[in-house]
Coordinates of C-alpha atoms and ligand atoms in Angstrom, one line a residue:
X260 CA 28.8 -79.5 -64.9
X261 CA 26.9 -76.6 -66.0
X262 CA 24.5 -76.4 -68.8
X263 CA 22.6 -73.1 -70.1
X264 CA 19.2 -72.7 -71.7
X265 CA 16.3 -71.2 -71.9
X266 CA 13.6 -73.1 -69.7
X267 CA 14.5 -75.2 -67.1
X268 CA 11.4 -77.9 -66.4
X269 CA 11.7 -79.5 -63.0
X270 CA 9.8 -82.7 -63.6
X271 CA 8.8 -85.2 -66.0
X272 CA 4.7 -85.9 -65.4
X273 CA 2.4 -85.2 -68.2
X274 CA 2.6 -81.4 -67.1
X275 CA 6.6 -81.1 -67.3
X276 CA 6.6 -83.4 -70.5
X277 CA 3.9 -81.3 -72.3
X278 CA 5.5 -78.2 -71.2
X279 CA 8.7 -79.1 -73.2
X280 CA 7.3 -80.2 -76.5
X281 CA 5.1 -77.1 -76.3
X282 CA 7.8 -75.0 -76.1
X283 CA 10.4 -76.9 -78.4
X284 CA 7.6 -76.6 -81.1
X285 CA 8.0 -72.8 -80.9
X286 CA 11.5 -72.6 -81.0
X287 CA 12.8 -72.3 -77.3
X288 CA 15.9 -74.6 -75.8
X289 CA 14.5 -76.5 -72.7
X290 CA 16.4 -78.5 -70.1
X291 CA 13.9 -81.2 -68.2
X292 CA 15.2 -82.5 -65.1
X293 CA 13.4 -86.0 -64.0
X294 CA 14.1 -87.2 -60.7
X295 CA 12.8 -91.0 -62.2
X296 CA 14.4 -92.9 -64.8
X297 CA 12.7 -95.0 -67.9
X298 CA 9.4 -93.2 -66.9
X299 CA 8.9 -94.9 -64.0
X300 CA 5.5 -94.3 -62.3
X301 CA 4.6 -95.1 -58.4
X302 CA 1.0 -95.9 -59.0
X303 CA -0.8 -93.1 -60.6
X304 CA -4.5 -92.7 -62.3
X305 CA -5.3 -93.1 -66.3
X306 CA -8.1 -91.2 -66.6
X307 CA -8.0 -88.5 -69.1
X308 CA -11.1 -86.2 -69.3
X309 CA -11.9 -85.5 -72.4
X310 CA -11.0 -82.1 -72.9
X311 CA -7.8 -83.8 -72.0
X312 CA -8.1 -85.8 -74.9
X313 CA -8.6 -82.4 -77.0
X314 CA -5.6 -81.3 -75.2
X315 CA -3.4 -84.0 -76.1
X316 CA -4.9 -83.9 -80.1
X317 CA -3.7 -80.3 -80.1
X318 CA -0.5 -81.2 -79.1
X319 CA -0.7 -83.8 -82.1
X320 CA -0.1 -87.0 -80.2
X321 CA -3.3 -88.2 -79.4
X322 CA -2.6 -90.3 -82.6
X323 CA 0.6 -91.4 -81.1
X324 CA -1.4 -92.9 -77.8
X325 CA -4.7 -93.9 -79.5
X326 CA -4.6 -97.7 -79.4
X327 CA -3.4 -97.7 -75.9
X328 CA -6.6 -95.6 -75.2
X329 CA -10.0 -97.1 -73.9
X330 CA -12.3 -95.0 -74.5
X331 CA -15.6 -94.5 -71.4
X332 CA -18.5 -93.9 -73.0
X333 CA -20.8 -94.0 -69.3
X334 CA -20.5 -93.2 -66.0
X335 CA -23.3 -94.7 -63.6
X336 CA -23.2 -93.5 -59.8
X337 CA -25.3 -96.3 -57.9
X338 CA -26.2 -95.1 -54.4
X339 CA -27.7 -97.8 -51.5
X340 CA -27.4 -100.3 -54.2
X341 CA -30.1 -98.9 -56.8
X342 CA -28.4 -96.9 -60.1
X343 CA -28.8 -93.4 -59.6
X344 CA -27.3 -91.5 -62.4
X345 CA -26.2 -92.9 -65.8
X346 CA -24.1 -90.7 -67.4
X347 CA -24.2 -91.3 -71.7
X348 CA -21.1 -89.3 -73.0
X349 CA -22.1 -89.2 -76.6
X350 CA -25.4 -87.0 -75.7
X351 CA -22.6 -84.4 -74.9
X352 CA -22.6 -81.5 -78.1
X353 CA -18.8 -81.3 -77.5
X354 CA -16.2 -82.5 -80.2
X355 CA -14.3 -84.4 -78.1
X356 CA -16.8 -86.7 -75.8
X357 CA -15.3 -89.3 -74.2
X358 CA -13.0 -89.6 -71.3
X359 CA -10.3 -92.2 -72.1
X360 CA -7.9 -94.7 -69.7
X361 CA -4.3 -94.3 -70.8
X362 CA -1.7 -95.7 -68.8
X363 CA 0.8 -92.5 -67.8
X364 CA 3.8 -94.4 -69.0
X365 CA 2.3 -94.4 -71.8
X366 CA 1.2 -90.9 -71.8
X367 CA 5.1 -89.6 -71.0
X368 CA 6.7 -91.9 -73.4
X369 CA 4.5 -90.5 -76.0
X370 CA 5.5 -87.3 -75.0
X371 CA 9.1 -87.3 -75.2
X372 CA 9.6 -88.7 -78.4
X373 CA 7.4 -86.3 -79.8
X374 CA 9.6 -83.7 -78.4
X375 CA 13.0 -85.1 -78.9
X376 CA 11.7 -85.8 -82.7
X377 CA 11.6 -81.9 -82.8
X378 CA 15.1 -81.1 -81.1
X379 CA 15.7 -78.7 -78.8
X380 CA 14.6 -80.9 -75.9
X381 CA 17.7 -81.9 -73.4
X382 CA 16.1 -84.5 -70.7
X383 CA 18.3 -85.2 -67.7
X384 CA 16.8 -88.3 -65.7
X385 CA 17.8 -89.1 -62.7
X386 CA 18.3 -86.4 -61.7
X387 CA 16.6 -84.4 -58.9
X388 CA 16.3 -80.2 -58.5
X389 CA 17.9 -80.0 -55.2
X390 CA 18.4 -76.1 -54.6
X391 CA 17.5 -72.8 -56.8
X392 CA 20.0 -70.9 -58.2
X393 CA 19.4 -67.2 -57.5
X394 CA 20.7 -63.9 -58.6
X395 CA 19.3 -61.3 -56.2
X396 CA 15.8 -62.7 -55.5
X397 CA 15.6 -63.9 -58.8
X398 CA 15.6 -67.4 -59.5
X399 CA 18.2 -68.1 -62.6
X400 CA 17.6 -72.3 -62.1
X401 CA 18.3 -74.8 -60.3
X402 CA 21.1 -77.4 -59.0
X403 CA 20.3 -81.0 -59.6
X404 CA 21.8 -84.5 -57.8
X405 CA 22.6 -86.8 -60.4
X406 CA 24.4 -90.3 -59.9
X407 CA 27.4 -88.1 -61.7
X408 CA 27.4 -85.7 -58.6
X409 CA 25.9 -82.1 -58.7
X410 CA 24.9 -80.6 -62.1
X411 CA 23.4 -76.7 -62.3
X412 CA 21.1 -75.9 -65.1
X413 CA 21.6 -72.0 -65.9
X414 CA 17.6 -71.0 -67.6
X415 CA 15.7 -67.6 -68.0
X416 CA 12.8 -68.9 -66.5
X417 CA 12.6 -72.3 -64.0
X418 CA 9.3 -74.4 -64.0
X419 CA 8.4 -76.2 -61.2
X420 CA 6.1 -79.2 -62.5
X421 CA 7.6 -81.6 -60.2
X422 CA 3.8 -83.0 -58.6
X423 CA 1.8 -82.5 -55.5
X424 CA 4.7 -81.9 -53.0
X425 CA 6.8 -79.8 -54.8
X426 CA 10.3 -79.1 -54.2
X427 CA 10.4 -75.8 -56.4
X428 CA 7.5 -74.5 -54.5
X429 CA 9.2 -75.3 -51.2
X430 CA 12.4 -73.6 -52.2
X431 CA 11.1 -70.8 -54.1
X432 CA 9.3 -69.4 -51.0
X433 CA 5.8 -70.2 -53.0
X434 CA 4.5 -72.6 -50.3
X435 CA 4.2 -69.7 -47.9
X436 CA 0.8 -68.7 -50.0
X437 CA -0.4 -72.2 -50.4
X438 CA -3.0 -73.4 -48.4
X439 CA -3.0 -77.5 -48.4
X440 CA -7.0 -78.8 -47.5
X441 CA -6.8 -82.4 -46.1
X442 CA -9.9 -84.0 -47.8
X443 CA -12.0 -86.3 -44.7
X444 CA -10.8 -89.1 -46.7
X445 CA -7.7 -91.1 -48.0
X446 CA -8.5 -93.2 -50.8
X447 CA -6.7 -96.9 -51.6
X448 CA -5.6 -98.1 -55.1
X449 CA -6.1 -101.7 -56.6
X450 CA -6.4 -103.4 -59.3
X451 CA -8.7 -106.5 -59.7
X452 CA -9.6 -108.9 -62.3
X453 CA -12.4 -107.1 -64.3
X454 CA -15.8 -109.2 -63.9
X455 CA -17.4 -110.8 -66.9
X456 CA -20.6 -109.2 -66.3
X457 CA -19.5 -105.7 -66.1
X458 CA -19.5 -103.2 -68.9
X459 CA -16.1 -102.7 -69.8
X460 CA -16.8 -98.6 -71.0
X461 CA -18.0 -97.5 -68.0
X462 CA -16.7 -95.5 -64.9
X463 CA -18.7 -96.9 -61.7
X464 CA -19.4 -94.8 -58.5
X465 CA -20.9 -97.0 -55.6
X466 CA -21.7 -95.4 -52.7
X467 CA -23.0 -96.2 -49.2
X468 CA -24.0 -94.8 -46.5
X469 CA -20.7 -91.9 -45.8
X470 CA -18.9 -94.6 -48.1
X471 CA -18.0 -94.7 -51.4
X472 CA -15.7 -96.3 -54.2
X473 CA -15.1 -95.4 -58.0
X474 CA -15.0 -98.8 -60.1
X475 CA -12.7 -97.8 -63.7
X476 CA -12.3 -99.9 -66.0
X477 CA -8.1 -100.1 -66.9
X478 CA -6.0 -100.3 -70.2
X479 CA -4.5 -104.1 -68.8
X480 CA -8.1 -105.4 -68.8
X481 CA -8.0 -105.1 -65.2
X482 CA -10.1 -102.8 -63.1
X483 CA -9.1 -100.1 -61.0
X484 CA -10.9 -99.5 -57.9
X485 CA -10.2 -96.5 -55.4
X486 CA -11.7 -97.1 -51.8
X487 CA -12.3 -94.0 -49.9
X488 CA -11.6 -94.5 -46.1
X489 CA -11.2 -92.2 -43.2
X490 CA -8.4 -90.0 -42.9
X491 CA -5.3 -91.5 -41.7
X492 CA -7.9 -94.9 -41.0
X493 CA -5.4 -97.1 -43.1
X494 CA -3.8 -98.5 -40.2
X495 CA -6.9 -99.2 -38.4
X496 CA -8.1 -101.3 -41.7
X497 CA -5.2 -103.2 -41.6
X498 CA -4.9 -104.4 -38.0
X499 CA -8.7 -105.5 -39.0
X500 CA -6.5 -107.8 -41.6
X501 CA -6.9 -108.4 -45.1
X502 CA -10.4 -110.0 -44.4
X503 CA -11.7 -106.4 -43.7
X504 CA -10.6 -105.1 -46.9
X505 CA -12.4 -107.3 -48.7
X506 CA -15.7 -107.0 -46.7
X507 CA -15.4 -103.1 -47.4
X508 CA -15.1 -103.9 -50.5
X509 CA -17.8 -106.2 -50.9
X510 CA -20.7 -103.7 -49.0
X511 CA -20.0 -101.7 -52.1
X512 CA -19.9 -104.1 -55.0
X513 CA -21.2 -107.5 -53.2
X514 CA -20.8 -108.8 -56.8
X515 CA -16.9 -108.8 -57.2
X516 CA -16.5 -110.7 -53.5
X517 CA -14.5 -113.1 -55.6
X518 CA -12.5 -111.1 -57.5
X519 CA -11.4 -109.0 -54.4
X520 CA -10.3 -112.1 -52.9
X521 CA -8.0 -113.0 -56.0
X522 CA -6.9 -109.8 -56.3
X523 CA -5.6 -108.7 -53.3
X524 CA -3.4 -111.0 -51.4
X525 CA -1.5 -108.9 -49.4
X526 CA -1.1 -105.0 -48.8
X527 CA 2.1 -104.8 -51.0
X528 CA -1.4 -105.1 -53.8
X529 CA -2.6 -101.8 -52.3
X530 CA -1.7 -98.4 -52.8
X531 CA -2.6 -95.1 -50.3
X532 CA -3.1 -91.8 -51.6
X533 CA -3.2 -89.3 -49.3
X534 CA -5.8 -86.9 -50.4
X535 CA -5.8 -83.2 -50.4
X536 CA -5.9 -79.9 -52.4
X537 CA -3.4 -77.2 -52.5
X538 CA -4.3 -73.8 -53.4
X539 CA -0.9 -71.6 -54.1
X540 CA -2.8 -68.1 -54.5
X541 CA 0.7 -67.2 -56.5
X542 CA 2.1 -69.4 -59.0
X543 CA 5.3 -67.8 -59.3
X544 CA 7.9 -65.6 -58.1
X545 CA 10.8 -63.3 -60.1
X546 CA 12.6 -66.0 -62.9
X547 CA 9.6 -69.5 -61.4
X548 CA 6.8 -70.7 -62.2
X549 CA 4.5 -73.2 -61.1
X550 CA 2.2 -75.3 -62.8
X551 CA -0.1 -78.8 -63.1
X552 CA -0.4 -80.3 -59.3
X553 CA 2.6 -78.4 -57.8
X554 CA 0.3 -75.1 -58.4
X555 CA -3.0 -76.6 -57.4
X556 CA -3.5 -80.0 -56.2
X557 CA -6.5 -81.6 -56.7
X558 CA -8.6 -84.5 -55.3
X559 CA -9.2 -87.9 -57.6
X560 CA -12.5 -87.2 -58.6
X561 CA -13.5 -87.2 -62.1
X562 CA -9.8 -87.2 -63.1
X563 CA -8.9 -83.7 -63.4
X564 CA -5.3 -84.0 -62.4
X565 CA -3.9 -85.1 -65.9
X566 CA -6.5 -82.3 -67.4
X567 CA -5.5 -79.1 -65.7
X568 CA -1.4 -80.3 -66.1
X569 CA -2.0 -81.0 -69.6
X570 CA -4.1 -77.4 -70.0
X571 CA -1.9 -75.7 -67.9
X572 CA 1.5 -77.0 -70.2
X573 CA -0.8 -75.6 -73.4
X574 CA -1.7 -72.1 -71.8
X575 CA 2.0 -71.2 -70.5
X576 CA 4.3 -72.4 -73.5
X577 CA 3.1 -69.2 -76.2
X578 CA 3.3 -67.0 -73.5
X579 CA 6.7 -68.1 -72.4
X580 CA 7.7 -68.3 -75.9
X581 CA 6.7 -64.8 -76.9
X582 CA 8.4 -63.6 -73.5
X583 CA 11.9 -65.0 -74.7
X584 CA 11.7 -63.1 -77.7
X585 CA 11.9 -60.3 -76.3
X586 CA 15.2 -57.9 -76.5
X587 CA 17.5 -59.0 -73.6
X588 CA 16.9 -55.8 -71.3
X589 CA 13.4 -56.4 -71.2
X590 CA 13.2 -60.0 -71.1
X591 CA 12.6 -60.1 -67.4
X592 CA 9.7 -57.9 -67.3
X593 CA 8.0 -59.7 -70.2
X594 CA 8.5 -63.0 -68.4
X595 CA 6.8 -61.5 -65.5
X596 CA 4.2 -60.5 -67.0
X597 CA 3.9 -63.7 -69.0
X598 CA 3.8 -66.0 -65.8
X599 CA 1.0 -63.5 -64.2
X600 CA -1.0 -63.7 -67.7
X601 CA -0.9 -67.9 -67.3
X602 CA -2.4 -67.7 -63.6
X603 CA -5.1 -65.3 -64.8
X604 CA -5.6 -67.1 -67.7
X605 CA -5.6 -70.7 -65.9
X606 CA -6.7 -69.6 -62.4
X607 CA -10.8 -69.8 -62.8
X608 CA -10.9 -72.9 -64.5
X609 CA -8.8 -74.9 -62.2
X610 CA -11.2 -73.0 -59.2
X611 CA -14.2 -74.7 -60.6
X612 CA -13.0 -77.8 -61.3
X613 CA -11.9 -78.0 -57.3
X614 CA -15.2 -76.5 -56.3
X615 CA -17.2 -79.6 -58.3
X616 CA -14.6 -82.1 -56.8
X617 CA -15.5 -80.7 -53.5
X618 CA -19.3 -80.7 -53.4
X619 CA -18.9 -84.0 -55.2
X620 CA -17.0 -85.1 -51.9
X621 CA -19.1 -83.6 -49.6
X622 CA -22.0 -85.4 -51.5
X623 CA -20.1 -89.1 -51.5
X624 CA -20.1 -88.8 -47.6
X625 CA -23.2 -87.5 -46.7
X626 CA -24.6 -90.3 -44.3
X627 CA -27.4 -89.1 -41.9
X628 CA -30.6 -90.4 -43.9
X629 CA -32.1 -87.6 -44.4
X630 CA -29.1 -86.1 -46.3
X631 CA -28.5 -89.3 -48.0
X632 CA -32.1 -89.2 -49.1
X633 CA -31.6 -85.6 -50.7
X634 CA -28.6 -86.6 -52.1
X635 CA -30.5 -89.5 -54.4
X636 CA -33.4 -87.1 -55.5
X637 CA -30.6 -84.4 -56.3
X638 CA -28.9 -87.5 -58.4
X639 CA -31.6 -88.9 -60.3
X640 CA -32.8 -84.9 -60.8
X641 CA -29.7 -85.2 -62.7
X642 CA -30.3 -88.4 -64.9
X643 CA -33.5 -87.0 -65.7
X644 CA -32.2 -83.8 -67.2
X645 CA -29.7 -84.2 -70.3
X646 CA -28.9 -79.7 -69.7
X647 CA -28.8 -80.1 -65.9
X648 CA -25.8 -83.4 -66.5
X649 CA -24.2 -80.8 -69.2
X650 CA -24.3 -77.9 -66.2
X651 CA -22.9 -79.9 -63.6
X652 CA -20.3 -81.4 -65.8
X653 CA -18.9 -79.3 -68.1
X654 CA -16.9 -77.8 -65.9
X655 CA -15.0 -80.5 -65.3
X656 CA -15.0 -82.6 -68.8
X657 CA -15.5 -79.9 -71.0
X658 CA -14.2 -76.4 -69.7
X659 CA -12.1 -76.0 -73.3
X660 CA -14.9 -76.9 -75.2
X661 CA -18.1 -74.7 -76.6
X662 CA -21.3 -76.8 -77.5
X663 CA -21.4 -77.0 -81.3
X664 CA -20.5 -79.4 -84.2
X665 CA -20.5 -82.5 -82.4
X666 CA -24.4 -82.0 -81.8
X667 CA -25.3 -80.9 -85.1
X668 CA -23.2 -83.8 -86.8
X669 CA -25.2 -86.0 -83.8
X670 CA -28.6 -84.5 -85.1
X671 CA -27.8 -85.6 -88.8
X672 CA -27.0 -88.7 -87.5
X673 CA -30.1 -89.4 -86.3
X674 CA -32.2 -88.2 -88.9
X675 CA -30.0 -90.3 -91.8
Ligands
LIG58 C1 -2.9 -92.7 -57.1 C2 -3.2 -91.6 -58.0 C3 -4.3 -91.7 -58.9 C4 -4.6 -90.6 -59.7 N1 -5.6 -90.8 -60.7 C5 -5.8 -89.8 -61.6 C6 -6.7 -90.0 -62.7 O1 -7.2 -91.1 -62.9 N2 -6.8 -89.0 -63.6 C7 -6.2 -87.8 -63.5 O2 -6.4 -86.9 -64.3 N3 -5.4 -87.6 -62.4 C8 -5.1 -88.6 -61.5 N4 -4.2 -88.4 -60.5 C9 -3.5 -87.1 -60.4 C10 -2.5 -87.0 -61.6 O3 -1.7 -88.1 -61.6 C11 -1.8 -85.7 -61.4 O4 -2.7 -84.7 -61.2 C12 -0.9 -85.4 -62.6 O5 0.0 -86.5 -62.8 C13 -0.2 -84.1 -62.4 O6 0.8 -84.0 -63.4 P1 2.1 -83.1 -63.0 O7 2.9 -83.2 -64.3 O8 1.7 -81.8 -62.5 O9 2.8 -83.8 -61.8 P2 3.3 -85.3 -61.6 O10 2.6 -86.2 -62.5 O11 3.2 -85.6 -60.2 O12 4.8 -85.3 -62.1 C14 5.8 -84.7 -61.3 C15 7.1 -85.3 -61.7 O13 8.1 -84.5 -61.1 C16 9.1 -85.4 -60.7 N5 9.8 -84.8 -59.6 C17 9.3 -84.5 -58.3 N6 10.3 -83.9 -57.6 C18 11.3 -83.7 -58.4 C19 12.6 -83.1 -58.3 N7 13.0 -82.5 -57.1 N8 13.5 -83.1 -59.3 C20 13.1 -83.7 -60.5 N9 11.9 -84.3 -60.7 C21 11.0 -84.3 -59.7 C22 8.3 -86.7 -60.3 O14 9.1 -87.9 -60.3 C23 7.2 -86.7 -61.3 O15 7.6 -87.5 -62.4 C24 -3.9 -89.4 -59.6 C25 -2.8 -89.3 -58.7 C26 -2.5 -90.4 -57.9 C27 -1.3 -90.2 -57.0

């Protein structure tokens, strides 16, 4: 079976699925290939930054999504057992404030109704881009497995949003500039039951020594904790047993001893991610495109995955659009030139959110005392100084965003 369009999406994340109701909304025919069916999710992260959350209002279904969202209003690092940094989200002059949790079902669900409501919008799930289609060195799409056999979607331009070990990267030659960074560190998912004494809006960091976990509160009332341990030291932590799990656990948060013990019974209650970045210096090739974690992977910390997919979805769809409309003959140039305008546009933004994730890293696993010790001072310089937290953060939570009404709306708060 052959079907033509325009835009042939390669996965179904929140990049893929943002792409196509981006691009449906301004007209173009779009073919989205997803490998999963019913929006099924291995384990994956809820946290949407908040320019995110701007992100996802601009594509009109924040509304949609809003009361499955739990919105953080703090995030408190705790270093050595003594609070740190505490972070207050609504000092931030930004419109949109607040990181929220939002389960990614969720998330994608919300997404493709919104786009099949439009039309235009042809989802194929399962089914799983197996080779490119090429005409010269141009790619003209792709050929997809399906449980019906072999199906080949015919598009203008192919997007490869199909996650952190792309197969449209692989195949379009793309991974030959990518440079893939281990992190020192894998980190490992659970969920526990959330304790009764814990703030419920807040993100924790607890760190220790070269240690550290991040403590999130979840949209199912649980709480999400991501343990950071040595590269490739998951199998040593499990011939140490369960016992040892919970013990790491417990020099971080000595407080949720018991919950750790009723929450993870066995490994199957675990889940590894194996971190790293990848840095593709170009994000496509003639007739391909790259974009959200299959153009630059990036590490957990402060949730930027969702962010840069969501941002990246946003920047390419006009560009794309206005490159289709373009008389036949010159329709390859202007999608050329569209795809090199996205990375320019989207290139420095995603640089300094991995820059911040990395010197956050390298600060988490600082453990010779004196660097530990600098590490605190340089922390609580932080929670002392409301323009030094906007500096370090904004970046990260607010790139999208200018300092403005939120402030001035804050300031007549406070004097009414
Ligand atoms: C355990 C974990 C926790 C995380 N926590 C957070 C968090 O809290 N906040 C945050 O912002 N980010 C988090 N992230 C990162 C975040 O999930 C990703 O950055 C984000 O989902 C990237 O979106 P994407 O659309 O680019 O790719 P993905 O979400 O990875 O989507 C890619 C899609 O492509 C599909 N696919 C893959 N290959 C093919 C193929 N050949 N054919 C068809 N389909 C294919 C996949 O099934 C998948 O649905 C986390 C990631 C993990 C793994």
């Amino acid at each position: 079976m052959t079907i033509t369009t325009e835009v042939c999406v390669v996965g179904g994340g929140p990049g893929g699925r943002a792409l196509a109701l981006a691009l449906v909304r301004l007209g173009r025919r779009v073919v989205l290939l997803e490998q999963r069916t019913g929006g099924a999710r291995v384990f994956r992260g809820e946290s949407v930054s908040p320019d995110g959350v701007r992100l996802l209002a601009g594509l009109d279904v924040l509304e949609r999504v809003r009361e499955h969202t739990h919105e953080v209003h703090r995030l408190e690092i705790a270093d050595k057992g003594a609070r740190v940094l505490d972070v207050r989200f609504e000092t931030f002059p930004y419109a949109y404030r607040h990181p929220v949790e939002l389960a990614q079902p969720v998330l994608l669900s919300a997404l493709a109704e919104a786009a099949a409501e439009q039309g235009g919008c042809t989802v194929v799930e399962p089914a799983s881009a197996a080779e490119l289609l090429l005409d010269g060195c141009a790619v003209r799409g792709v050929r997809a497995r399906t449980p019906d056999g072999l199906m080949e979607i015919r598009a203008e331009i192919t997007v490869g949003a199909d996650g952190r070990y792309s197969s449209v990267r692989r195949l379009s030659g793309l991974d030959r500039v990518a440079k893939r960074t281990p992190l020192e560190r894998d980190v490992i998912w659970m969920k526990l039951p959330f304790p009764a004494a814990w703030d419920r809006r807040a993100y924790r960091v607890r760190i220790s020594s070269g240690r550290h976990g991040l403590f999130l509160p979840s949209t199912d009332g649980t709480l999400r904790v991501g343990l950071n341990i040595p590269k490739g030291g998951l199998r040593e932590l499990r011939s140490g047993g369960l016992g040892q799990l919970h013990a790491r656990l417990a020099e971080l948060a000595p407080e949720l001893e018991k919950e750790a013990v009723d929450g993870i019974r066995g490994w199957s209650d675990t889940t590894l991610l194996d971190i790293f970045t990848t840095d593709v210096r170009r994000w496509s090739a003639p007739g391909v495109v790259l974009i959200g974690d299959a153009a630059h992977t990036l590490s957990p910390v402060l949730g930027q995955g969702v962010n840069h997919a969501l941002a990246d979805a946003v920047a390419l769809a006009p560009l794309l659009a206005d490159a289709l409309g373009a008389p036949r003959s010159g329709r390859p140039a202007a999608l050329a030139a569209a795809v090199l305008a996205f990375q320019q546009t989207r290139e420095g933004a995603v640089r300094r959110s991995r820059g911040l994730q990395l010197r956050q890293e390298r600060m988490f696993s600082l453990s010779a005392r004196p660097a530990a010790a600098l590490r605190r001072t340089v922390y609580r310089a932080m929670n002392a100084s409301p323009a030094l937290q906007r500096r370090v953060l904004a970046p990260a939570y607010f790139p999208g965003q200018r300092p403005g009404p939120a402030a001035v709306l804050r300031r007549t708060e406070q004097r009414t």
